[in-house]
PDB file of C-alpha atoms in Angstrom:
ATOM      1  CA  MET A 511       4.213  -5.663 -16.503  1.00  0.00           C
ATOM      2  CA  ARG A 512       7.063  -6.927 -17.788  1.00  0.00           C
ATOM      3  CA  ASP A 513       8.815  -3.534 -16.772  1.00  0.00           C
ATOM      4  CA  TYR A 514       7.633  -4.175 -13.679  1.00  0.00           C
ATOM      5  CA  ALA A 515       9.217  -7.549 -13.440  1.00  0.00           C
ATOM      6  CA  ASP A 516      12.193  -6.676 -14.988  1.00  0.00           C
ATOM      7  CA  GLU A 517      12.731  -3.761 -12.561  1.00  0.00           C
ATOM      8  CA  LEU A 518      12.108  -5.096  -9.617  1.00  0.00           C
ATOM      9  CA  ALA A 519      13.906  -8.546 -10.211  1.00  0.00           C
ATOM     10  CA  ALA A 520      16.972  -5.793 -11.215  1.00  0.00           C
ATOM     11  CA  ARG A 521      16.739  -4.403  -7.006  1.00  0.00           C
ATOM     12  CA  LEU A 522      15.678  -7.785  -5.537  1.00  0.00           C
ATOM     13  CA  PRO A 523      17.561 -10.577  -6.782  1.00  0.00           C
ATOM     14  CA  GLU A 524      16.620 -13.783  -6.011  1.00  0.00           C
ATOM     15  CA  TYR A 525      14.740 -12.807  -3.497  1.00  0.00           C
ATOM     16  CA  THR A 526      11.035 -12.044  -5.122  1.00  0.00           C
ATOM     17  CA  VAL A 527       9.072 -14.218  -7.657  1.00  0.00           C
ATOM     18  CA  SER A 528       6.652 -12.423  -9.273  1.00  0.00           C
ATOM     19  CA  LEU A 529       3.819 -14.618 -11.192  1.00  0.00           C
ATOM     20  CA  ALA A 530       3.422 -12.331 -14.007  1.00  0.00           C
ATOM     21  CA  ARG A 531       6.800 -13.087 -15.429  1.00  0.00           C
ATOM     22  CA  THR A 532       7.325 -16.361 -14.387  1.00  0.00           C
ATOM     23  CA  PRO A 533       6.362 -20.042 -16.836  1.00  0.00           C
ATOM     24  CA  ASP A 534       3.940 -22.333 -15.236  1.00  0.00           C
ATOM     25  CA  ALA A 535       7.822 -25.012 -15.842  1.00  0.00           C
ATOM     26  CA  GLU A 536       9.476 -22.551 -13.704  1.00  0.00           C
ATOM     27  CA  ARG A 537       6.976 -21.961 -11.082  1.00  0.00           C
ATOM     28  CA  ALA A 538       9.056 -24.548  -9.168  1.00  0.00           C
ATOM     29  CA  LEU A 539      11.059 -21.417  -7.620  1.00  0.00           C
ATOM     30  CA  VAL A 540       7.922 -20.967  -5.612  1.00  0.00           C
ATOM     31  CA  ARG A 541       9.408 -22.990  -3.329  1.00  0.00           C
ATOM     32  CA  ALA A 542      12.010 -21.131  -2.362  1.00  0.00           C
ATOM     33  CA  ALA A 543      10.535 -17.547  -2.824  1.00  0.00           C
ATOM     34  CA  PRO A 544      10.019 -15.577   0.738  1.00  0.00           C
ATOM     35  CA  VAL A 545       8.583 -13.477  -1.151  1.00  0.00           C
ATOM     36  CA  VAL A 546       5.436 -13.999  -3.706  1.00  0.00           C
ATOM     37  CA  THR A 547       3.909 -11.392  -6.070  1.00  0.00           C
ATOM     38  CA  GLY A 548       0.996 -11.217  -8.890  1.00  0.00           C
ATOM     39  CA  ASN A 549      -2.804 -11.485  -9.281  1.00  0.00           C
ATOM     40  CA  ASP A 550      -3.692 -14.541  -7.371  1.00  0.00           C
ATOM     41  CA  ILE A 551      -2.366 -17.358  -5.759  1.00  0.00           C
ATOM     42  CA  ASP A 552      -4.095 -20.706  -5.945  1.00  0.00           C
ATOM     43  CA  ARG A 553      -3.764 -23.418  -3.499  1.00  0.00           C
ATOM     44  CA  ASP A 554      -1.799 -25.645  -4.795  1.00  0.00           C
ATOM     45  CA  LEU A 555       0.848 -23.384  -6.019  1.00  0.00           C
ATOM     46  CA  LEU A 556       0.832 -22.272  -2.375  1.00  0.00           C
ATOM     47  CA  ASP A 557       0.950 -25.649  -1.061  1.00  0.00           C
ATOM     48  CA  ARG A 558       5.121 -25.427  -2.828  1.00  0.00           C
ATOM     49  CA  ALA A 559       5.712 -22.316  -1.493  1.00  0.00           C
ATOM     50  CA  GLU A 560       7.837 -23.948   1.645  1.00  0.00           C
ATOM     51  CA  SER A 561       9.965 -20.185   2.570  1.00  0.00           C
ATOM     52  CA  LEU A 562       6.443 -17.957   1.757  1.00  0.00           C
ATOM     53  CA  ALA A 563       6.538 -15.307   4.495  1.00  0.00           C
ATOM     54  CA  LEU A 564       4.628 -12.620   2.087  1.00  0.00           C
ATOM     55  CA  PHE A 565       2.360 -12.906  -1.032  1.00  0.00           C
ATOM     56  CA  ALA A 566       1.856  -8.241  -2.309  1.00  0.00           C
ATOM     57  CA  CYS A 567      -1.300  -8.564  -4.044  1.00  0.00           C
ATOM     58  CA  THR A 568      -0.951  -6.593  -7.586  1.00  0.00           C
ATOM     59  CA  PHE A 569      -4.822  -5.995  -6.708  1.00  0.00           C
ATOM     60  CA  ALA A 570      -6.612  -3.665  -4.107  1.00  0.00           C
ATOM     61  CA  GLY A 571      -8.691  -6.242  -4.041  1.00  0.00           C
ATOM     62  CA  THR A 572      -8.341  -9.754  -2.053  1.00  0.00           C
ATOM     63  CA  ASP A 573     -11.476 -10.687  -1.721  1.00  0.00           C
ATOM     64  CA  HIS A 574     -10.866 -13.601  -4.311  1.00  0.00           C
ATOM     65  CA  LEU A 575      -7.359 -14.963  -2.114  1.00  0.00           C
ATOM     66  CA  PRO A 576      -7.688 -17.800  -0.378  1.00  0.00           C
ATOM     67  CA  LEU A 577      -6.855 -16.004   2.780  1.00  0.00           C
ATOM     68  CA  ASP A 578      -7.909 -18.610   4.966  1.00  0.00           C
ATOM     69  CA  ALA A 579      -5.075 -21.106   3.755  1.00  0.00           C
ATOM     70  CA  LEU A 580      -2.658 -18.249   3.087  1.00  0.00           C
ATOM     71  CA  ALA A 581      -3.220 -17.187   7.536  1.00  0.00           C
ATOM     72  CA  GLU A 582      -2.979 -21.290   8.307  1.00  0.00           C
ATOM     73  CA  ARG A 583      -0.070 -20.679   6.670  1.00  0.00           C
ATOM     74  CA  GLY A 584       1.260 -17.460   8.545  1.00  0.00           C
ATOM     75  CA  VAL A 585       1.628 -15.589   5.604  1.00  0.00           C
ATOM     76  CA  THR A 586       1.060 -11.504   5.492  1.00  0.00           C
ATOM     77  CA  VAL A 587      -0.637 -10.480   2.851  1.00  0.00           C
ATOM     78  CA  THR A 588      -0.041  -6.789   1.134  1.00  0.00           C
ATOM     79  CA  ASN A 589      -2.137  -5.566  -1.888  1.00  0.00           C
ATOM     80  CA  ALA A 590      -2.142  -2.575  -3.786  1.00  0.00           C
ATOM     81  CA  SER A 591      -4.822  -0.266  -2.095  1.00  0.00           C
ATOM     82  CA  GLY A 592      -3.458   3.369  -2.996  1.00  0.00           C
ATOM     83  CA  ILE A 593      -1.501   2.386  -6.068  1.00  0.00           C
ATOM     84  CA  HIS A 594      -4.548   2.813  -9.110  1.00  0.00           C
ATOM     85  CA  ALA A 595      -5.483   5.891  -6.646  1.00  0.00           C
ATOM     86  CA  PRO A 596      -3.851   8.999  -8.909  1.00  0.00           C
ATOM     87  CA  GLY A 597      -4.824   8.335 -12.362  1.00  0.00           C
ATOM     88  CA  ILE A 598      -8.662   6.400 -11.039  1.00  0.00           C
ATOM     89  CA  ALA A 599      -9.911  10.012  -9.003  1.00  0.00           C
ATOM     90  CA  GLU A 600      -8.781  11.436 -12.776  1.00  0.00           C
ATOM     91  CA  GLN A 601     -11.035   9.484 -14.779  1.00  0.00           C
ATOM     92  CA  VAL A 602     -14.028  10.281 -11.842  1.00  0.00           C
ATOM     93  CA  LEU A 603     -13.032  14.176 -12.648  1.00  0.00           C
ATOM     94  CA  GLY A 604     -14.001  13.309 -16.603  1.00  0.00           C
ATOM     95  CA  SER A 605     -16.751  11.950 -16.059  1.00  0.00           C
ATOM     96  CA  LEU A 606     -18.584  13.992 -14.474  1.00  0.00           C
ATOM     97  CA  LEU A 607     -17.179  17.287 -16.347  1.00  0.00           C
ATOM     98  CA  THR A 608     -18.222  14.873 -19.393  1.00  0.00           C
ATOM     99  CA  PHE A 609     -21.591  15.184 -17.961  1.00  0.00           C
ATOM    100  CA  ALA A 610     -21.769  18.309 -16.517  1.00  0.00           C
ATOM    101  CA  ARG A 611     -20.718  19.807 -19.860  1.00  0.00           C
ATOM    102  CA  ARG A 612     -22.749  17.119 -22.437  1.00  0.00           C
ATOM    103  CA  LEU A 613     -19.856  16.275 -23.801  1.00  0.00           C
ATOM    104  CA  HIS A 614     -20.917  12.733 -24.708  1.00  0.00           C
ATOM    105  CA  VAL A 615     -24.053  14.457 -26.581  1.00  0.00           C
ATOM    106  CA  SER A 616     -21.471  17.227 -28.695  1.00  0.00           C
ATOM    107  CA  TRP A 617     -18.956  14.140 -29.412  1.00  0.00           C
ATOM    108  CA  GLU A 618     -21.942  11.807 -31.493  1.00  0.00           C
ATOM    109  CA  ARG A 619     -23.163  14.872 -32.696  1.00  0.00           C
ATOM    110  CA  ASN A 620     -19.145  15.123 -34.196  1.00  0.00           C
ATOM    111  CA  ARG A 621     -19.223  11.731 -35.646  1.00  0.00           C
ATOM    112  CA  ARG A 622     -22.892  12.315 -37.533  1.00  0.00           C
ATOM    113  CA  GLY A 623     -21.981  16.123 -38.404  1.00  0.00           C
ATOM    114  CA  VAL A 624     -24.559  18.328 -36.650  1.00  0.00           C
ATOM    115  CA  TRP A 625     -23.853  21.388 -35.611  1.00  0.00           C
ATOM    116  CA  ARG A 626     -26.236  21.959 -33.733  1.00  0.00           C
ATOM    117  CA  HIS A 627     -26.386  24.066 -29.861  1.00  0.00           C
ATOM    118  CA  VAL A 628     -26.100  21.438 -26.658  1.00  0.00           C
ATOM    119  CA  GLN A 629     -27.174  23.203 -23.057  1.00  0.00           C
ATOM    120  CA  SER A 630     -24.147  21.760 -20.692  1.00  0.00           C
ATOM    121  CA  THR A 631     -24.573  22.259 -17.036  1.00  0.00           C
ATOM    122  CA  GLU A 632     -21.752  23.702 -14.198  1.00  0.00           C
ATOM    123  CA  LEU A 633     -19.499  21.928 -12.144  1.00  0.00           C
ATOM    124  CA  LYS A 634     -19.419  24.836 -10.034  1.00  0.00           C
ATOM    125  CA  GLY A 635     -21.692  25.282  -6.903  1.00  0.00           C
ATOM    126  CA  SER A 636     -22.604  21.116  -7.012  1.00  0.00           C
ATOM    127  CA  THR A 637     -22.346  18.342  -4.538  1.00  0.00           C
ATOM    128  CA  VAL A 638     -20.530  15.677  -5.184  1.00  0.00           C
ATOM    129  CA  THR A 639     -21.209  12.474  -2.620  1.00  0.00           C
ATOM    130  CA  VAL A 640     -18.568  10.545  -2.262  1.00  0.00           C
ATOM    131  CA  VAL A 641     -19.229   6.742  -0.660  1.00  0.00           C
ATOM    132  CA  GLY A 642     -15.829   4.733   0.203  1.00  0.00           C
ATOM    133  CA  LEU A 643     -13.086   7.336   1.493  1.00  0.00           C
ATOM    134  CA  GLY A 644      -9.900   5.350   0.698  1.00  0.00           C
ATOM    135  CA  ALA A 645      -7.376   6.151  -1.024  1.00  0.00           C
ATOM    136  CA  VAL A 646      -9.511   6.100  -4.064  1.00  0.00           C
ATOM    137  CA  GLY A 647     -12.301   8.568  -2.884  1.00  0.00           C
ATOM    138  CA  THR A 648      -9.384  10.457  -0.513  1.00  0.00           C
ATOM    139  CA  ALA A 649      -7.781  11.285  -3.968  1.00  0.00           C
ATOM    140  CA  VAL A 650     -11.806  12.344  -5.386  1.00  0.00           C
ATOM    141  CA  VAL A 651     -11.972  14.818  -2.422  1.00  0.00           C
ATOM    142  CA  ASP A 652      -8.992  16.304  -3.403  1.00  0.00           C
ATOM    143  CA  ARG A 653      -8.990  17.015  -6.741  1.00  0.00           C
ATOM    144  CA  LEU A 654     -12.817  18.053  -6.198  1.00  0.00           C
ATOM    145  CA  ALA A 655     -10.930  21.117  -4.362  1.00  0.00           C
ATOM    146  CA  GLY A 656     -10.926  23.420  -7.193  1.00  0.00           C
ATOM    147  CA  PHE A 657     -14.274  23.335  -8.399  1.00  0.00           C
ATOM    148  CA  GLU A 658     -16.213  25.291  -6.185  1.00  0.00           C
ATOM    149  CA  VAL A 659     -18.228  22.688  -5.252  1.00  0.00           C
ATOM    150  CA  GLU A 660     -20.128  20.739  -2.251  1.00  0.00           C
ATOM    151  CA  THR A 661     -18.676  17.743  -0.744  1.00  0.00           C
ATOM    152  CA  ILE A 662     -20.292  15.170   0.439  1.00  0.00           C
ATOM    153  CA  GLY A 663     -18.278  11.148   2.471  1.00  0.00           C
ATOM    154  CA  VAL A 664     -20.222   8.350   3.056  1.00  0.00           C
ATOM    155  CA  ARG A 665     -17.844   5.793   5.876  1.00  0.00           C
ATOM    156  CA  HIS A 666     -18.616   3.016   7.573  1.00  0.00           C
ATOM    157  CA  SER A 667     -17.042   5.107  10.281  1.00  0.00           C
ATOM    158  CA  PRO A 668     -17.856   8.613  10.061  1.00  0.00           C
ATOM    159  CA  GLU A 669     -16.559   9.408  13.111  1.00  0.00           C
ATOM    160  CA  LYS A 670     -13.387   9.302  11.798  1.00  0.00           C
ATOM    161  CA  GLY A 671     -13.926  12.185   9.752  1.00  0.00           C
ATOM    162  CA  ALA A 672     -13.632  12.691   6.564  1.00  0.00           C
ATOM    163  CA  PRO A 673     -11.726  15.774   3.405  1.00  0.00           C
ATOM    164  CA  THR A 674     -15.349  16.276   3.143  1.00  0.00           C
ATOM    165  CA  ASP A 675     -17.780  19.017   3.865  1.00  0.00           C
ATOM    166  CA  HIS A 676     -19.879  16.623   5.315  1.00  0.00           C
ATOM    167  CA  VAL A 677     -19.407  13.124   6.879  1.00  0.00           C
ATOM    168  CA  PHE A 678     -21.981  10.706   6.991  1.00  0.00           C
ATOM    169  CA  GLY A 679     -22.326   6.709   7.946  1.00  0.00           C
ATOM    170  CA  TYR A 680     -24.337   3.764   5.931  1.00  0.00           C
ATOM    171  CA  ASP A 681     -26.600   4.033   7.869  1.00  0.00           C
ATOM    172  CA  ALA A 682     -27.932   7.370   7.169  1.00  0.00           C
ATOM    173  CA  ILE A 683     -27.043   7.688   3.102  1.00  0.00           C
ATOM    174  CA  HIS A 684     -30.423   8.154   1.809  1.00  0.00           C
ATOM    175  CA  GLU A 685     -29.660  11.370   3.797  1.00  0.00           C
ATOM    176  CA  ALA A 686     -27.316  11.909   1.875  1.00  0.00           C
ATOM    177  CA  LEU A 687     -27.708  10.912  -1.317  1.00  0.00           C
ATOM    178  CA  ALA A 688     -31.205  13.376  -1.068  1.00  0.00           C
ATOM    179  CA  ARG A 689     -28.829  16.481  -1.087  1.00  0.00           C
ATOM    180  CA  THR A 690     -27.080  14.900  -4.399  1.00  0.00           C
ATOM    181  CA  ASP A 691     -25.434  15.853  -7.758  1.00  0.00           C
ATOM    182  CA  TYR A 692     -23.105  13.253  -8.445  1.00  0.00           C
ATOM    183  CA  LEU A 693     -22.393  10.602  -6.956  1.00  0.00           C
ATOM    184  CA  VAL A 694     -19.068   8.631  -6.657  1.00  0.00           C
ATOM    185  CA  LEU A 695     -18.889   5.436  -5.000  1.00  0.00           C
ATOM    186  CA  ALA A 696     -15.038   4.311  -4.171  1.00  0.00           C
ATOM    187  CA  CYS A 697     -16.331   1.981  -1.692  1.00  0.00           C
ATOM    188  CA  PRO A 698     -14.993  -2.149  -1.025  1.00  0.00           C
ATOM    189  CA  LEU A 699     -17.208  -4.778  -1.881  1.00  0.00           C
ATOM    190  CA  THR A 700     -18.397  -5.557   1.549  1.00  0.00           C
ATOM    191  CA  ASP A 701     -22.074  -7.359   3.030  1.00  0.00           C
ATOM    192  CA  VAL A 702     -22.775  -3.969   3.879  1.00  0.00           C
ATOM    193  CA  THR A 703     -21.467  -2.362   0.371  1.00  0.00           C
ATOM    194  CA  ARG A 704     -23.853  -5.543  -1.723  1.00  0.00           C
ATOM    195  CA  HIS A 705     -26.179  -3.480  -3.552  1.00  0.00           C
ATOM    196  CA  LEU A 706     -25.994  -0.559  -1.680  1.00  0.00           C
ATOM    197  CA  ILE A 707     -27.487   2.065  -4.613  1.00  0.00           C
ATOM    198  CA  ASP A 708     -30.505  -0.317  -5.180  1.00  0.00           C
ATOM    199  CA  GLY A 709     -34.236   1.004  -6.538  1.00  0.00           C
ATOM    200  CA  ASP A 710     -34.741   2.840  -3.449  1.00  0.00           C
ATOM    201  CA  ALA A 711     -31.694   4.837  -3.167  1.00  0.00           C
ATOM    202  CA  LEU A 712     -31.395   5.503  -6.608  1.00  0.00           C
ATOM    203  CA  ALA A 713     -35.497   6.647  -6.435  1.00  0.00           C
ATOM    204  CA  THR A 714     -33.745   8.990  -3.981  1.00  0.00           C
ATOM    205  CA  LEU A 715     -31.872  10.606  -5.952  1.00  0.00           C
ATOM    206  CA  GLU A 716     -32.948  13.915  -8.370  1.00  0.00           C
ATOM    207  CA  PRO A 717     -33.440  12.580 -11.617  1.00  0.00           C
ATOM    208  CA  SER A 718     -31.235  15.275 -12.749  1.00  0.00           C
ATOM    209  CA  SER A 719     -28.543  13.259 -10.531  1.00  0.00           C
ATOM    210  CA  VAL A 720     -25.671  11.147 -12.000  1.00  0.00           C
ATOM    211  CA  VAL A 721     -23.182   8.249 -10.909  1.00  0.00           C
ATOM    212  CA  VAL A 722     -19.810   7.660 -11.209  1.00  0.00           C
ATOM    213  CA  ASN A 723     -18.886   3.879 -10.244  1.00  0.00           C
ATOM    214  CA  VAL A 724     -15.010   3.163  -9.691  1.00  0.00           C
ATOM    215  CA  ALA A 725     -15.900   1.066  -6.729  1.00  0.00           C
ATOM    216  CA  ARG A 726     -17.424  -2.638  -7.422  1.00  0.00           C
ATOM    217  CA  GLY A 727     -20.016  -4.170 -10.167  1.00  0.00           C
ATOM    218  CA  PRO A 728     -22.054  -4.875  -7.202  1.00  0.00           C
ATOM    219  CA  VAL A 729     -22.121  -2.667  -5.103  1.00  0.00           C
ATOM    220  CA  VAL A 730     -24.841  -0.668  -7.767  1.00  0.00           C
ATOM    221  CA  ASP A 731     -28.047  -3.514  -8.466  1.00  0.00           C
ATOM    222  CA  THR A 732     -27.334  -3.379 -12.215  1.00  0.00           C
ATOM    223  CA  ASP A 733     -30.972  -4.261 -13.217  1.00  0.00           C
ATOM    224  CA  ALA A 734     -32.946  -0.893 -10.950  1.00  0.00           C
ATOM    225  CA  LEU A 735     -29.904   0.955 -12.438  1.00  0.00           C
ATOM    226  CA  VAL A 736     -30.712  -0.092 -16.213  1.00  0.00           C
ATOM    227  CA  ALA A 737     -34.399   1.050 -15.209  1.00  0.00           C
ATOM    228  CA  ALA A 738     -33.595   4.308 -13.715  1.00  0.00           C
ATOM    229  CA  LEU A 739     -31.358   5.111 -16.904  1.00  0.00           C
ATOM    230  CA  ARG A 740     -34.651   4.401 -19.368  1.00  0.00           C
ATOM    231  CA  THR A 741     -36.655   5.952 -18.317  1.00  0.00           C
ATOM    232  CA  SER A 742     -35.108   9.462 -17.243  1.00  0.00           C
ATOM    233  CA  GLY A 743     -35.159   8.924 -13.688  1.00  0.00           C
ATOM    234  CA  LEU A 744     -31.707   9.290 -13.487  1.00  0.00           C
ATOM    235  CA  ARG A 745     -29.458  11.828 -16.209  1.00  0.00           C
ATOM    236  CA  GLY A 746     -26.524   9.542 -16.109  1.00  0.00           C
ATOM    237  CA  ALA A 747     -23.876   6.950 -15.203  1.00  0.00           C
ATOM    238  CA  ALA A 748     -20.049   6.149 -15.793  1.00  0.00           C
ATOM    239  CA  LEU A 749     -19.739   2.906 -15.462  1.00  0.00           C
ATOM    240  CA  ASP A 750     -15.747   1.459 -14.992  1.00  0.00           C
ATOM    241  CA  VAL A 751     -16.932  -1.158 -13.215  1.00  0.00           C
ATOM    242  CA  THR A 752     -20.156  -3.996 -13.424  1.00  0.00           C
ATOM    243  CA  ASP A 753     -22.628  -6.203 -12.617  1.00  0.00           C
ATOM    244  CA  PRO A 754     -22.119  -8.768 -14.645  1.00  0.00           C
ATOM    245  CA  GLU A 755     -18.057  -8.345 -15.670  1.00  0.00           C
ATOM    246  CA  PRO A 756     -17.184  -8.110 -18.416  1.00  0.00           C
ATOM    247  CA  LEU A 757     -19.951  -6.902 -19.501  1.00  0.00           C
ATOM    248  CA  PRO A 758     -21.866  -9.621 -22.872  1.00  0.00           C
ATOM    249  CA  ALA A 759     -22.167  -7.682 -25.597  1.00  0.00           C
ATOM    250  CA  ASP A 760     -26.170  -7.921 -26.089  1.00  0.00           C
ATOM    251  CA  HIS A 761     -26.672  -6.265 -22.495  1.00  0.00           C
ATOM    252  CA  PRO A 762     -28.856  -3.165 -22.825  1.00  0.00           C
ATOM    253  CA  LEU A 763     -26.351  -0.705 -20.664  1.00  0.00           C
ATOM    254  CA  TRP A 764     -24.055  -1.102 -24.495  1.00  0.00           C
ATOM    255  CA  THR A 765     -27.501   0.739 -25.540  1.00  0.00           C
ATOM    256  CA  LEU A 766     -27.976   3.407 -23.798  1.00  0.00           C
ATOM    257  CA  ASP A 767     -26.498   6.735 -24.725  1.00  0.00           C
ATOM    258  CA  ASN A 768     -26.891   8.069 -21.138  1.00  0.00           C
ATOM    259  CA  ALA A 769     -24.418   5.331 -19.575  1.00  0.00           C
ATOM    260  CA  LEU A 770     -20.642   5.249 -20.274  1.00  0.00           C
ATOM    261  CA  VAL A 771     -18.793   2.129 -19.459  1.00  0.00           C
ATOM    262  CA  THR A 772     -15.076   1.256 -19.798  1.00  0.00           C
ATOM    263  CA  PRO A 773     -13.926  -2.303 -19.262  1.00  0.00           C
ATOM    264  CA  HIS A 774     -12.270  -1.467 -15.356  1.00  0.00           C
ATOM    265  CA  THR A 775      -9.664   0.078 -16.939  1.00  0.00           C
ATOM    266  CA  ALA A 776      -9.552   3.372 -14.898  1.00  0.00           C
ATOM    267  CA  GLY A 777      -6.191   3.275 -12.469  1.00  0.00           C
ATOM    268  CA  HIS A 778      -4.385   1.475 -15.641  1.00  0.00           C
ATOM    269  CA  THR A 779      -2.074   4.091 -16.756  1.00  0.00           C
ATOM    270  CA  PRO A 780       1.577   3.143 -16.883  1.00  0.00           C
ATOM    271  CA  GLU A 781       2.679   4.698 -13.444  1.00  0.00           C
ATOM    272  CA  HIS A 782       1.416   2.663 -11.128  1.00  0.00           C
ATOM    273  CA  TRP A 783       3.541  -0.025 -11.977  1.00  0.00           C
ATOM    274  CA  PRO A 784       6.494   2.555 -10.389  1.00  0.00           C
ATOM    275  CA  ARG A 785       4.352   2.254  -7.260  1.00  0.00           C
ATOM    276  CA  LEU A 786       3.708  -1.001  -7.296  1.00  0.00           C
ATOM    277  CA  ALA A 787       7.486  -1.839  -7.063  1.00  0.00           C
ATOM    278  CA  SER A 788       7.942   0.833  -4.910  1.00  0.00           C
ATOM    279  CA  ILE A 789       5.196  -0.752  -1.995  1.00  0.00           C
ATOM    280  CA  LEU A 790       7.332  -3.847  -2.681  1.00  0.00           C
ATOM    281  CA  ALA A 791      10.573  -3.145  -2.531  1.00  0.00           C
ATOM    282  CA  ASP A 792       9.674  -0.986   0.704  1.00  0.00           C
ATOM    283  CA  ASN A 793       8.479  -4.351   2.056  1.00  0.00           C
ATOM    284  CA  VAL A 794      10.576  -6.854   1.623  1.00  0.00           C
ATOM    285  CA  ARG A 795      13.352  -4.170   3.137  1.00  0.00           C
ATOM    286  CA  SER A 796      10.820  -4.454   6.057  1.00  0.00           C
ATOM    287  CA  LEU A 797      10.843  -8.289   5.796  1.00  0.00           C
ATOM    288  CA  LEU A 798      14.932  -8.027   5.102  1.00  0.00           C
ATOM    289  CA  ASP A 799      15.356  -6.090   9.047  1.00  0.00           C
ATOM    290  CA  GLU A 800      15.989  -7.807  11.260  1.00  0.00           C
ATOM    291  CA  GLY A 801      14.795  -5.187  14.275  1.00  0.00           C
ATOM    292  CA  GLY A 802      11.687  -5.049  12.900  1.00  0.00           C
ATOM    293  CA  SER A 803      11.434  -1.166  13.153  1.00  0.00           C
ATOM    294  CA  THR A 804      10.551  -0.625   9.502  1.00  0.00           C
ATOM    295  CA  PRO A 805       6.122  -1.919   9.509  1.00  0.00           C
ATOM    296  CA  LEU A 806       4.769  -3.208   6.184  1.00  0.00           C
ATOM    297  CA  GLU A 807       2.836  -1.160   3.791  1.00  0.00           C
ATOM    298  CA  ASN A 808      -0.277  -2.295   3.622  1.00  0.00           C
ATOM    299  CA  VAL A 809      -1.545  -4.998   5.094  1.00  0.00           C
ATOM    300  CA  VAL A 810      -4.463  -6.746   3.947  1.00  0.00           C
ATOM    301  CA  GLN A 811      -4.371  -9.498   6.658  1.00  0.00           C
ATOM    302  CA  ARG A 812      -1.044 -10.598   9.035  1.00  0.00           C
ATOM    303  CA  GLY A 813       0.683 -14.052   8.808  1.00  0.00           C
TER     304      GLY A 813
END
């Protein structure tokens, strides 16, 4: 984080305040800053931000922010959408190949020194359904291009088309699930997508299917998922996000051999900080452009 903040400070002196590097005693700087960046900004700090024009959230999701208060103050909000996509997409591919080639089984036997044949399958010829076709979902589809798989996209507005072989709306998700070997969840958490993958959805999938969740934990009904994994109603699940999160040490997901859990780190590579700095730097230049000819990137809410 410090490398990113130092780079940004060098490029944009005296204009941007990063909450990631600003200790409590120095947060008075926020009072005069036109741009503030960080994971969050609380209402007390926002009340002191008299000159704030842009809050650049370093997360892709902004549902945790006081968006109503920011709107009341005329502050534009941007997010970090897209900066994590390459890393997350690579982890998705790793998860798909892990289950296709059953590498997790070989790894477990390797730890015990057991030389025993593992019957794997091929990703080729399977159907991969990607729910959510934003930056992450699109990056996943792009990386599947060389694997000779059929792809299905599920999105809020299917009339927009998709880079997949087929596209469905959320209202037809069961039709997509019935054709799915690998289900990748890369959608935002909304009223529509909360528990989108519930017991009924999991029952629609073939027992040989695998679920990969890099979206948000509550997109999946955790209890229903655990039940499906325990009863062979599902071959496996790779979860970079969970509900609850963090996942308690005594949670049953930790005990399942067919569940791979990572602590919400799929997109956390060193490369995402330079990407974030580039977006922020371009947006600051746009604010400084009095003619307003350059639009802001990644706008979530205009002030």
